């Protein structure tokens, strides 16, 4: 089976949000106050998530990434990993976390079968980290990264949201981290998914500028990877000491290569980060639908996948949802 949309894109990648809640309040992801979160019963159970993933894998999904909100706020997160790890045909499971609970959970997650982990870290300065995340958790995140390394996660990717006027003066320090540690550091362009307020075009620090800064200090060579399309453009240091990447969603959109769909914590299937149209899989799951009916709903949603995010087109309207709610 293959999930192919009307633009010929093969959809192999499913992002699953375990919760929209978070113990941070990153400025680029949600407002400080007034966030409303889904109530407990609205959130998919692990049985429901497992069922959707099984059906999606039968349709051609090969990669799943668990995200949120903060996925490790579901205390039994290792259990969903081990359930998904048993699904035949699912080649790859990853998880994206803010790292706060990773020191404690790295070993159980690894034992459950998780190998790929992305940790968000926007500053190497504890005070600046606190200004960005609105939480004093820098040392917990660093301890989480160290634990991930210790238990043998590979790859470990560090996600840095690049914000103009903030990130520039740490680009070299992050590149140095990528040279010193076995972490691939990826700079993600700031997208208009912060719930209003923080994003502006001027606040986007283009990925190319970041690469130019790093290249001037330590020459970079592009890495070409076969296999499924990834949003990151990856480079290795010419002297062989590590890798950095950019995810230039705003300045160099890669929508024509997009191979992903997203399941929100309350069971809505979105086919674009910026898409407000969703398919209510939870209603099907809880309404007694058969696997075939769920499969049809997923395939139908894919057929209507948006051509692209349109951020750079006149008349672009920001979606009402935040990154935390749709599942970044
Ligand atoms: N809480 C986890 C974390 O922070 O890693 C997982 C969810 S978070 C929404 C997933 C990724 O989206 C993080 O790397 C975060 O930095 C990134 N992100 C959040 N808001 C963003 C925005 N407006 N633009 C670009 N990336 C963003
Ligand atoms: Fe939470 Fe992650 Fe959003 Fe930060 S980026 S507020 S850690 S969901």
Short mmCIF file of C-alpha atoms in Angstrom, two decimals, residues 121-126 129 138 142 170 173-174 177 180:
data_model
loop_
_atom_site.label_atom_id
_atom_site.label_comp_id
_atom_site.label_asym_id
_atom_site.label_seq_id
_atom_site.Cartn_x
_atom_site.Cartn_y
_atom_site.Cartn_z
CA UNK A 121 17.66 23.64 23.31
CA UNK A 122 17.49 27.26 22.24
CA UNK A 123 20.36 28.73 24.19
CA UNK A 124 23.55 27.58 25.88
CA UNK A 125 23.19 30.38 28.39
CA UNK A 126 20.95 29.46 31.36
CA UNK A 129 17.29 29.83 28.04
CA UNK A 138 18.48 24.65 31.51
CA UNK A 142 21.56 19.40 29.78
CA UNK A 170 25.11 31.71 19.72
CA UNK A 173 28.68 28.14 20.22
CA UNK A 174 26.04 25.70 18.90
CA UNK A 177 28.60 21.87 20.52
CA UNK A 180 32.36 18.49 20.55
#
